[in-house]
Amino acid sequence: MCGIVGYVGDQNAEPILYEGLTKLEYRGYDSAGIATLKEGRTERCRAVGKLVNLRSALAETPCPGSIGIGHTRWATHGAPTLDNAHPHHVDGVTVVHNGIIENHASLRADLIQSGSHFASHTDTEIFAHLISKARQSGMSLLDSLRDALKRIEGAYAIAVVDESVPGQIAFARLASPLVIGHAEDAHHLASDIPAVLNYTRRFTFLEDGDHGLLFQDRSEIYDANDDSVERPVKVIDWSPVMAEKGGHKHFMHKEIFEQPRAITDTLRGRIQSSDKKVNLEGIDLDALASCERLVIVACGTSYHAGMTGRYRLEALTRIPTQVELASEFRYRKPILDSKCAVLAISQSGETADTLAALQEAERLGAPRIGITNVIDSAVARHCDQSLGTLYTRAGPEIGVASTKAFTTQLVALDLLALALAQHESRSGLDGVQSQAGVDLAEALLRLPRDIEALLDNEDDVLKVARDFLKHDHMLYLGRQAMFPIALEGALKLKEISYIHAEGYAAGEMKHGPIALIDETMPVVVIAPRGEGYEKVVSNLEEVRARGGKIIALCDDDDVELKNLSEASLMLPKASALMRPVLATIPLQLFAYHIADLRGTDVDQPRNLAKSVTVE
Ligand code: AGP
């Protein structure tokens, strides 16, 4: 996730573009840049790190002119370095891009073959080369853009300026957001409304396949068939605070609703549509598949992701997998060697305990791989460069309570399990290469739509939250892969609502926690149908018999369970394989609404930091 802006008008573009980028910093902040056109020349200024660094750089290298584009980056291809910062410039053509080009490797190889020289490791630079080549062959800027789009597979919102046509910005979008802002004497382009809200409240929301040209006094929009289209102009009356959160009350709420997009991006280009083969670019599967044991290290929510992922990893690959709290790991004198791979999971990639666990693994000679959301973060750097790091592509997570990072970690773990299961060294395993693998791949690809359906039921969750917000304690129960989901549900509730909540393996209830059950202790029972279902139902009966109030998280046609419960949170009909992710969504919403109704500081709960960089 990155942010892009564009401006064509009669004012000095640089401060307008810079201000727009400050409003998009939530989309990425590992580097930023601006390019403008002035008297047939491109002026470009870029800086690594937060936007303030760009401000200092602009003081040294200003970008004059009344047309320009800008970018704030959340790296997906190529480390956050100056060379990789946008805008990218090739022979008079300058491009900013938000999205992922799936076929970048083959396009890059073709371009290099035909004489192009690349200055960065980004996928975006491909756009600049393709458009520039088309321009040199005599095509108009619009046709050059179309020519490039035909070759690109993936997601994009792009803006392009060309020195030889100084009054136009070319743009296009597919699966990445892009809006046009219509001002009195100018046109703006942005990934999101807040970037432009100080200049206009009149917006056109571009649709997938839309592309065209922006001029100071007009916009030309064409659809995916290259037909000219009129898109409606909408007036947005959000307050600046609402705008920053995309109309949501809190970042956490926004991030819960971003999950279909975040998962789509995490899957993008990683499952081949023809044979459902998983392609994890940059990961050395040969080395990983040769390991005899896998040890996952992580903290908090990431630890819960690891616990959940273990079920799939062991079931599909039969590689013995253990999951360790990173904060405890190194104090136990762990037994590791070169045949035992250590997998660190961390949203931020900066958690001190997780890094210390990786250092211990390195000391003991174990191969190290990471799953993280931040390119070139410390976790990525502490992994074996030869084994690689698998990036979730959730985009920056601002709410302290982790939501989209967790579900994208689950997806990344499924991809890893599937890729290992499909590896030739495992070809003797039951069914994985055939139907089971295909089923899992298909379920993953359908997952964003299934989550959208769940998010549509938010009002039902809100109602249950209203009924239970006055309780001081809650118990969460689940079996098998639903056990870590119960832990995660309880963590979400406690960290943002300050209600004491415990997650338990349902089978453990009678070994202790059952003593707590009475009418003041609601119990969230995660009980979708499937393996272990009957056992969870009998746990639920045990709770009822002791006067406990049950909130059942169950299939939406499970009338029997609904009748046994005080309240229910529903799971839609969807693949059973995706239950861990799907069950997470109502639990996130439940915690969110209880916290919001109780009036806590949802995005920055007391005593907590987004990333824990001290032991
Ligand atoms: C969860 O909501 C928390 N914010 C916390 O448990 C978090 O998952 C943990 O600190 C680990 O962070 P990381 O994924 O960035 O390493």
XYZ file of C-alpha atoms and ligand atoms in Angstrom:
631
model
C 0.000 0.000 0.000
C 1.433 3.368 -1.052
C -0.091 6.804 -1.608
C 0.007 8.751 -4.852
C -0.971 12.341 -5.691
C -1.082 14.478 -8.818
C -1.791 18.154 -9.514
C -2.271 20.163 -12.679
C -3.321 23.791 -12.262
C -1.975 27.326 -12.096
C -0.410 27.209 -8.617
C 2.996 26.053 -7.508
C 2.520 22.253 -7.449
C 5.173 21.313 -4.884
C 3.467 22.484 -1.643
C 0.118 21.096 -2.822
C 1.637 17.711 -3.595
C 3.582 17.681 -0.339
C 0.491 18.517 1.696
C -1.417 15.755 -0.095
C 1.329 13.276 0.801
C 1.142 14.239 4.474
C -2.521 13.169 4.402
C -1.570 9.844 2.813
C 1.314 9.021 5.126
C -0.890 6.402 6.799
C -0.539 4.412 3.546
C 3.231 4.153 3.754
C 6.206 6.105 4.985
C 9.473 4.385 4.163
C 10.381 6.868 1.429
C 8.694 9.632 -0.550
C 9.182 11.811 -3.593
C 7.800 14.484 -5.856
C 8.375 15.266 -9.549
C 7.200 18.375 -11.393
C 7.501 19.690 -14.941
C 8.895 23.144 -15.641
C 9.822 24.513 -19.057
C 10.116 21.083 -20.611
C 12.266 19.679 -17.802
C 11.534 17.207 -15.027
C 12.411 18.301 -11.497
C 12.561 15.406 -9.078
C 13.246 15.164 -5.375
C 13.145 11.975 -3.268
C 14.070 10.999 0.285
C 14.247 7.840 2.358
C 12.264 7.676 5.604
C 9.324 9.711 6.790
C 7.928 12.656 4.886
C 9.761 15.230 6.983
C 12.930 13.987 5.279
C 11.388 14.865 1.926
C 10.608 18.333 3.247
C 14.281 18.857 4.117
C 15.321 17.472 0.731
C 12.906 19.821 -1.061
C 14.510 22.778 0.715
C 17.766 21.781 -1.026
C 16.246 20.607 -4.308
C 12.958 22.428 -4.913
C 10.515 21.204 -7.562
C 9.120 24.254 -9.371
C 6.237 24.067 -11.846
C 2.458 23.915 -11.792
C 2.074 20.253 -12.713
C 3.453 17.281 -10.835
C 3.068 13.933 -9.138
C 4.069 12.592 -5.723
C 4.370 9.348 -3.809
C 4.728 8.032 -0.295
C 5.959 4.463 -0.239
C 5.283 1.245 1.632
C 7.778 -1.052 -0.016
C 6.597 -4.243 -1.705
C 9.361 -4.764 -4.302
C 12.813 -3.550 -3.416
C 14.105 -2.238 -0.108
C 13.270 1.286 1.077
C 16.292 2.991 -0.511
C 16.660 6.241 -2.436
C 16.973 4.412 -5.757
C 13.735 2.571 -5.086
C 11.828 5.688 -3.993
C 9.237 6.996 -6.467
C 8.801 8.864 -8.794
C 10.701 6.739 -11.318
C 12.033 8.506 -14.358
C 13.026 7.121 -17.755
C 13.822 9.390 -20.729
C 11.401 12.196 -19.940
C 8.645 9.913 -18.587
C 8.026 9.970 -14.832
C 5.758 7.575 -12.955
C 4.319 7.026 -9.482
C 2.517 3.778 -8.722
C 0.588 2.099 -5.946
C 0.034 -1.637 -6.394
C 1.853 -4.796 -7.373
C 2.924 -5.862 -10.867
C 2.657 -9.638 -10.822
C 4.551 -10.340 -14.042
C 7.337 -7.883 -13.233
C 10.126 -10.480 -13.421
C 9.422 -11.525 -17.011
C 8.750 -7.938 -18.167
C 11.971 -6.765 -16.577
C 13.947 -9.567 -18.235
C 12.419 -8.691 -21.641
C 13.180 -5.009 -21.197
C 16.776 -5.673 -20.154
C 17.142 -7.959 -23.159
C 16.013 -5.150 -25.438
C 18.519 -2.712 -23.950
C 16.755 -1.001 -21.033
C 18.823 -0.104 -17.978
C 17.096 -0.225 -14.611
C 17.971 2.192 -11.856
C 15.883 0.505 -9.125
C 14.640 -2.857 -7.923
C 10.997 -1.793 -8.019
C 8.280 -3.276 -10.173
C 7.121 0.298 -10.898
C 10.117 1.222 -13.014
C 8.768 -1.229 -15.604
C 5.866 1.162 -16.224
C 8.286 4.018 -16.884
C 10.303 1.926 -19.364
C 7.247 0.593 -21.193
C 5.638 4.015 -21.554
C 8.894 5.648 -22.552
C 9.521 3.019 -25.259
C 6.020 3.517 -26.637
C 6.500 7.304 -26.634
C 9.740 6.910 -28.571
C 7.882 4.897 -31.177
C 5.631 7.925 -31.764
C 2.528 7.006 -29.749
C 0.612 9.666 -27.822
C 0.897 9.666 -24.029
C -2.573 8.106 -23.727
C -1.818 5.354 -26.228
C 1.564 4.703 -24.628
C -0.173 4.264 -21.290
C -2.692 1.859 -22.867
C 0.115 -0.057 -24.523
C 1.860 -0.494 -21.148
C -1.357 -1.471 -19.372
C -1.954 -4.261 -21.873
C 1.300 -5.908 -20.818
C 0.918 -5.479 -17.082
C -0.712 -8.082 -14.855
C -1.514 -7.070 -11.314
C -2.864 -4.086 -9.429
C -2.124 -0.443 -10.023
C -3.039 3.150 -9.503
C -0.571 5.171 -11.510
C 0.096 8.750 -12.506
C 2.457 9.695 -15.317
C 3.916 12.970 -16.543
C 5.950 13.448 -19.685
C 8.283 16.384 -20.387
C 7.111 16.648 -23.975
C 3.396 17.099 -23.065
C 3.682 19.479 -20.116
C -0.005 20.142 -19.404
C -1.232 16.557 -18.855
C -1.158 13.829 -16.256
C -1.974 10.344 -17.510
C -3.563 8.012 -14.976
C -4.992 4.507 -14.656
C -6.383 2.261 -11.963
C -7.014 -1.446 -11.480
C -7.657 -2.900 -8.015
C -5.942 0.033 -6.286
C -7.881 3.148 -5.314
C -7.684 6.417 -7.265
C -9.877 9.535 -7.180
C -9.971 12.711 -9.232
C -10.580 15.968 -7.336
C -12.249 18.742 -9.338
C -11.146 22.190 -8.081
C -11.920 25.670 -9.473
C -8.730 26.118 -11.470
C -7.097 22.737 -11.169
C -7.438 18.985 -11.199
C -6.052 16.712 -8.531
C -5.410 12.990 -8.429
C -5.020 10.969 -5.223
C -5.140 7.491 -3.713
C -7.563 8.780 -1.129
C -9.815 11.758 -0.518
C -8.023 13.384 2.464
C -5.076 14.291 0.223
C -7.218 16.785 -1.681
C -9.955 17.744 0.771
C -8.450 21.187 1.438
C -8.792 22.057 -2.270
C -12.116 20.567 -3.277
C -15.020 18.482 -2.025
C -16.010 17.360 -5.539
C -14.652 13.930 -6.430
C -14.850 11.326 -9.160
C -14.208 7.785 -7.968
C -12.485 5.878 -10.746
C -13.473 2.301 -11.470
C -11.320 -0.695 -12.329
C -9.957 -0.376 -15.855
C -10.476 3.392 -15.932
C -7.663 5.440 -17.351
C -7.274 8.800 -19.020
C -5.793 12.269 -18.909
C -6.052 15.169 -16.495
C -5.719 18.764 -17.645
C -6.022 21.956 -15.648
C -9.580 22.541 -16.869
C -10.916 19.049 -17.595
C -10.531 15.324 -17.218
C -10.873 12.647 -19.905
C -11.836 9.214 -18.605
C -11.884 5.977 -20.615
C -13.047 2.576 -19.431
C -11.305 -0.795 -19.793
C -12.525 -1.015 -23.426
C -10.971 2.389 -24.201
C -14.459 3.925 -24.566
C -14.908 7.457 -23.277
C -17.045 7.443 -20.089
C -18.636 9.980 -17.755
C -18.222 9.067 -14.117
C -20.402 10.890 -11.579
C -18.971 13.741 -9.510
C -19.787 13.271 -5.814
C -19.648 15.874 -3.073
C -17.893 14.671 0.072
C -18.812 16.353 3.344
C -16.454 14.507 5.713
C -14.706 16.385 8.500
C -10.874 16.324 8.232
C -10.689 13.816 11.144
C -13.188 11.480 9.480
C -11.371 11.848 6.191
C -8.063 10.737 7.700
C -9.701 7.471 8.685
C -11.528 7.058 5.398
C -14.886 7.839 7.027
C -14.347 5.308 9.850
C -14.437 6.357 13.483
C -11.177 4.606 14.331
C -8.185 3.229 12.450
C -8.914 -0.185 13.936
C -12.371 -0.182 12.352
C -10.915 0.956 9.046
C -8.291 -1.778 9.209
C -10.882 -4.457 9.990
C -12.726 -3.396 6.846
C -9.511 -3.337 4.820
C -9.003 -7.073 5.280
C -10.480 -8.188 1.936
C -8.066 -5.822 0.178
C -5.102 -6.749 2.373
C -5.668 -10.471 1.760
C -6.156 -9.954 -1.974
C -2.788 -8.173 -2.058
C -1.102 -10.864 0.037
C -2.326 -13.505 -2.415
C -1.601 -11.468 -5.521
C 0.574 -13.335 -8.003
C 1.254 -16.133 -5.538
C -1.276 -18.767 -6.688
C -1.230 -19.683 -10.362
C -4.770 -19.699 -11.700
C -4.218 -22.680 -14.033
C -2.882 -25.399 -11.707
C -3.132 -23.671 -8.292
C 0.617 -23.952 -7.818
C 1.980 -21.562 -5.204
C 4.840 -19.308 -6.227
C 6.602 -17.603 -3.321
C 9.095 -15.425 -5.084
C 12.276 -14.925 -3.074
C 11.747 -17.920 -0.771
C 14.152 -20.843 -1.122
C 11.695 -23.720 -0.835
C 14.350 -26.347 -1.611
C 16.286 -25.347 1.490
C 13.192 -25.038 3.635
C 11.691 -28.334 2.493
C 14.897 -30.132 3.437
C 14.528 -29.084 7.092
C 13.410 -31.756 9.492
C 11.749 -29.469 11.993
C 10.217 -25.997 12.075
C 10.187 -23.709 15.106
C 7.927 -20.658 14.932
C 8.845 -17.715 17.182
C 6.579 -14.699 17.685
C 4.826 -12.508 20.260
C 1.220 -11.538 20.949
C -1.097 -11.697 17.975
C 1.708 -12.930 15.721
C 2.216 -15.820 18.150
C -1.476 -16.686 17.771
C -0.999 -16.656 13.998
C 1.875 -19.101 14.415
C -0.222 -21.356 16.650
C -3.001 -21.373 14.065
C -0.612 -21.930 11.154
C 0.937 -24.957 12.835
C -2.246 -26.973 12.231
C -2.010 -26.449 8.492
C 1.762 -26.794 8.296
C 1.781 -30.113 10.089
C -1.309 -31.443 8.316
C -0.068 -30.583 4.831
C 3.688 -30.977 5.085
C 4.118 -33.429 8.002
C 7.090 -31.302 9.093
C 7.034 -31.337 12.919
C 6.310 -27.744 13.920
C 6.535 -26.129 17.336
C 5.423 -22.636 18.232
C 7.318 -20.635 20.837
C 6.749 -17.350 22.595
C 9.750 -15.364 21.432
C 10.017 -13.740 24.848
C 10.631 -17.136 26.482
C 12.487 -18.915 23.729
C 16.100 -18.019 24.308
C 15.934 -18.497 28.065
C 15.089 -22.158 27.641
C 18.363 -23.182 26.050
C 16.565 -24.207 22.854
C 17.764 -27.228 20.914
C 18.416 -26.088 17.360
C 20.705 -27.096 14.525
C 21.128 -26.675 10.795
C 18.237 -29.056 10.064
C 15.765 -27.049 12.137
C 14.387 -23.925 10.460
C 13.256 -21.030 12.641
C 10.321 -18.992 11.322
C 9.853 -15.555 12.911
C 6.443 -13.908 12.517
C 6.158 -10.196 13.206
C 3.912 -7.503 11.790
C 6.335 -4.685 12.541
C 9.484 -6.728 12.066
C 10.940 -4.769 14.983
C 9.761 -6.657 18.101
C 12.761 -6.972 20.412
C 11.950 -10.453 21.711
C 11.367 -11.853 18.231
C 14.683 -10.389 17.065
C 16.457 -11.853 20.092
C 14.980 -15.271 19.281
C 16.302 -14.954 15.729
C 19.736 -14.007 17.030
C 19.736 -17.078 19.264
C 18.783 -19.206 16.241
C 21.646 -17.684 14.288
C 24.074 -18.410 17.136
C 22.999 -22.049 17.111
C 23.351 -22.351 13.339
C 19.659 -22.749 12.478
C 18.351 -21.472 9.122
C 16.025 -18.481 9.594
C 13.022 -17.296 7.619
C 10.527 -14.516 8.388
C 6.942 -13.504 7.799
C 6.591 -9.761 8.237
C 4.612 -6.805 6.978
C 7.510 -4.381 6.647
C 10.035 -4.703 3.872
C 13.622 -4.622 5.036
C 12.570 -4.508 8.696
C 14.940 -5.864 11.322
C 13.283 -9.296 11.208
C 13.804 -9.440 7.435
C 17.432 -8.446 7.910
C 18.037 -11.049 10.618
C 16.739 -13.888 8.439
C 18.980 -15.856 6.101
C 19.068 -13.828 2.932
C 19.278 -17.115 1.021
C 16.055 -18.462 2.607
C 14.159 -15.217 2.159
C 11.290 -13.417 3.858
C 7.638 -13.802 3.040
C 5.892 -10.433 3.132
C 2.309 -9.930 4.068
C 1.006 -6.992 2.124
C -1.400 -5.559 4.662
C -0.051 -2.017 4.357
C 0.679 0.058 7.454
C -1.326 -0.962 10.496
C -1.952 2.043 12.714
C -4.388 0.735 15.328
C -2.381 -0.792 18.168
C -4.678 -3.812 18.146
C -3.538 -5.992 15.292
C -6.298 -6.990 12.850
C -5.404 -7.053 9.166
C -1.832 -8.033 10.051
C -3.144 -11.161 11.804
C -5.394 -12.386 9.001
C -2.739 -11.730 6.356
C -0.247 -13.683 8.505
C -2.704 -16.611 8.507
C -2.916 -16.365 4.722
C 0.886 -16.189 4.407
C 1.218 -19.298 6.590
C -1.313 -21.133 4.427
C 0.657 -20.137 1.328
C 3.862 -21.378 2.910
C 2.256 -24.674 3.944
C 0.822 -25.133 0.478
C 4.096 -24.285 -1.265
C 5.995 -26.765 0.931
C 3.335 -29.424 0.416
C 3.593 -28.949 -3.354
C 7.389 -29.202 -3.269
C 8.739 -32.246 -5.080
C 10.382 -33.581 -1.913
C 6.915 -34.098 -0.409
C 5.291 -35.721 -3.419
C 4.426 -38.884 -1.492
C 2.008 -37.101 0.803
C -1.655 -37.898 0.870
C -3.815 -35.930 -1.507
C -2.009 -32.624 -1.011
C -0.748 -32.404 -4.557
C -4.145 -33.247 -5.835
C -7.526 -32.249 -4.558
C -6.698 -31.056 -1.024
C -4.118 -28.583 -2.299
C -6.416 -27.324 -5.023
C -9.253 -26.952 -2.497
C -7.098 -24.896 -0.167
C -5.850 -22.683 -2.997
C -9.410 -22.097 -4.186
C -10.615 -21.368 -0.667
C -7.835 -18.788 -0.273
C -8.755 -17.102 -3.527
C -12.420 -16.906 -2.438
C -11.559 -15.647 1.031
C -11.733 -11.873 0.365
C -15.336 -12.270 -0.871
C -16.283 -14.423 2.117
C -14.885 -11.772 4.458
C -16.871 -9.073 2.685
C -20.045 -11.068 3.357
C -19.111 -11.278 7.050
C -18.419 -7.570 7.288
C -21.891 -6.926 5.909
C -23.256 -8.450 9.151
C -21.611 -5.842 11.358
C -24.954 -4.658 12.779
C -25.657 -8.125 14.218
C -22.308 -8.069 16.016
C -22.983 -4.555 17.308
C -26.247 -5.757 18.838
C -24.487 -8.564 20.722
C -21.770 -6.109 21.836
C -24.475 -3.826 23.288
C -25.957 -6.727 25.258
C -22.637 -7.775 26.813
C -20.633 -4.597 27.258
C -21.249 -4.317 30.998
C -19.517 -7.577 31.919
C -16.149 -7.556 33.663
C -14.945 -10.973 32.545
C -15.351 -13.247 29.543
C -14.110 -16.673 28.610
C -13.366 -17.706 24.999
C -13.356 -21.406 24.095
C -12.310 -23.225 20.944
C -10.854 -26.553 19.866
C -8.013 -27.351 17.458
C -7.337 -24.418 15.136
C -10.145 -22.513 16.871
C -8.175 -22.615 20.137
C -5.629 -19.971 19.038
C -8.515 -18.037 17.506
C -10.115 -18.063 20.973
C -6.830 -16.736 22.396
C -6.758 -14.008 19.770
C -10.424 -13.089 20.359
C -9.739 -12.750 24.088
C -6.568 -10.706 23.473
C -8.483 -8.289 21.232
C -11.176 -7.790 23.850
C -8.828 -7.288 26.787
C -6.381 -4.954 25.081
C -8.918 -2.435 23.806
C -11.922 -2.734 26.172
C -9.989 -3.562 29.387
C -12.451 -6.366 30.084
C -10.671 -9.340 31.581
C -10.854 -12.090 28.940
C -9.281 -15.547 28.841
C -8.914 -17.879 25.893
C -8.939 -21.598 26.609
C -8.794 -24.850 24.707
C -12.390 -26.020 25.145
C -11.259 -29.468 26.299
C -9.304 -27.884 29.156
C -12.340 -26.216 30.654
C -13.158 -29.019 32.997
C -9.572 -29.008 34.256
C -10.016 -25.673 36.017
C -11.768 -22.727 34.407
C -15.197 -24.345 34.790
C -15.007 -23.234 38.444
C -15.387 -19.645 37.204
C -18.662 -20.226 35.395
C -21.777 -18.505 36.711
C -24.282 -16.002 35.315
C -21.700 -13.185 35.476
C -19.255 -14.958 33.172
C -20.264 -14.926 29.507
C -18.525 -17.591 27.441
C -17.771 -17.070 23.762
C -17.815 -20.545 22.231
C -16.282 -20.823 18.766
C -18.184 -23.731 17.297
C -18.443 -23.956 13.528
C -19.532 -27.414 12.336
C -16.772 -29.849 11.467
C -14.190 -31.900 13.290
C -14.579 -31.547 17.065
C -17.978 -29.848 16.768
C -19.881 -32.336 18.954
C -17.272 -32.013 21.662
C -17.541 -28.218 21.680
C -21.326 -28.514 21.895
C -20.978 -30.710 24.949
C -18.623 -28.109 26.518
C -21.309 -25.563 25.789
C -23.878 -27.724 27.585
C -21.558 -27.863 30.582
C -21.419 -24.059 30.654
C -25.205 -23.810 30.391
C -25.710 -26.283 33.205
C -23.749 -23.905 35.462
C -25.768 -20.847 34.516
C -23.104 -19.399 32.185
C -24.266 -17.133 29.359
C -23.207 -18.347 25.946
C -22.297 -16.327 22.891
C -21.995 -18.905 20.120
C -19.851 -18.204 17.080
C -21.426 -20.749 14.760
C -22.617 -21.482 11.223
C -25.533 -19.261 10.266
C -27.856 -22.230 9.726
C -27.015 -23.853 13.067
C -30.428 -23.321 14.660
C -29.759 -25.886 17.366
C -26.743 -24.029 18.717
C -28.485 -20.674 18.422
C -31.305 -22.027 20.564
C -28.848 -23.126 23.223
C -27.212 -19.690 23.413
C -28.018 -16.228 24.765
C -26.560 -14.661 21.630
C -24.867 -15.749 18.462
C -22.295 -14.394 16.030
C -22.779 -15.939 12.628
C -20.358 -17.472 10.164
C -21.548 -17.519 6.549
C -21.474 -20.624 4.369
C -17.910 -20.718 3.161
C -15.087 -23.167 2.875
C -14.391 -24.964 6.156
C -10.692 -24.536 5.352
C -10.903 -20.805 5.957
C -12.674 -20.984 9.321
C -9.771 -19.610 11.373
C -9.699 -16.392 9.340
C -13.476 -16.138 9.062
C -14.085 -16.723 12.781
C -11.587 -13.964 13.555
C -13.621 -11.241 11.851
C -16.727 -11.244 14.136
C -14.428 -11.485 17.168
C -12.535 -8.381 16.019
C -15.805 -6.509 15.475
C -17.182 -7.699 18.808
C -14.112 -6.425 20.686
C -14.119 -3.200 18.690
C -17.761 -2.355 19.384
C -17.573 -3.209 23.068
C -14.515 -0.961 23.410
C -16.132 1.824 21.416
C -19.346 1.602 23.456
C -17.311 1.700 26.666
C -15.541 4.782 25.362
C -11.949 3.562 25.583
C -9.129 4.845 23.406
C -9.555 2.145 20.768
C -6.576 3.001 18.566
C -4.137 3.677 21.378
C -5.177 1.635 24.388
C -3.556 2.526 27.689
C -0.082 1.153 28.442
C 0.372 -0.376 24.977
C 2.757 0.438 22.132
C 2.334 -0.601 18.517
C 5.702 -2.258 18.387
C 7.537 -3.417 21.467
C 11.163 -2.646 20.756
C 12.439 -3.214 24.289
C 12.524 -6.449 26.221
C -1.871 -7.338 19.252
O -3.045 -6.694 19.006
C -0.741 -6.529 19.745
N -0.649 -5.252 19.250
C 0.549 -7.286 20.023
O 0.244 -8.465 20.682
C 1.472 -7.606 18.820
O 0.901 -8.587 18.015
C 2.840 -8.062 19.357
O 3.417 -7.016 20.091
C 3.761 -8.513 18.264
O 4.038 -7.495 17.366
P 4.719 -7.796 15.978
O 3.794 -8.654 15.194
O 4.918 -6.450 15.360
O 6.005 -8.500 16.266
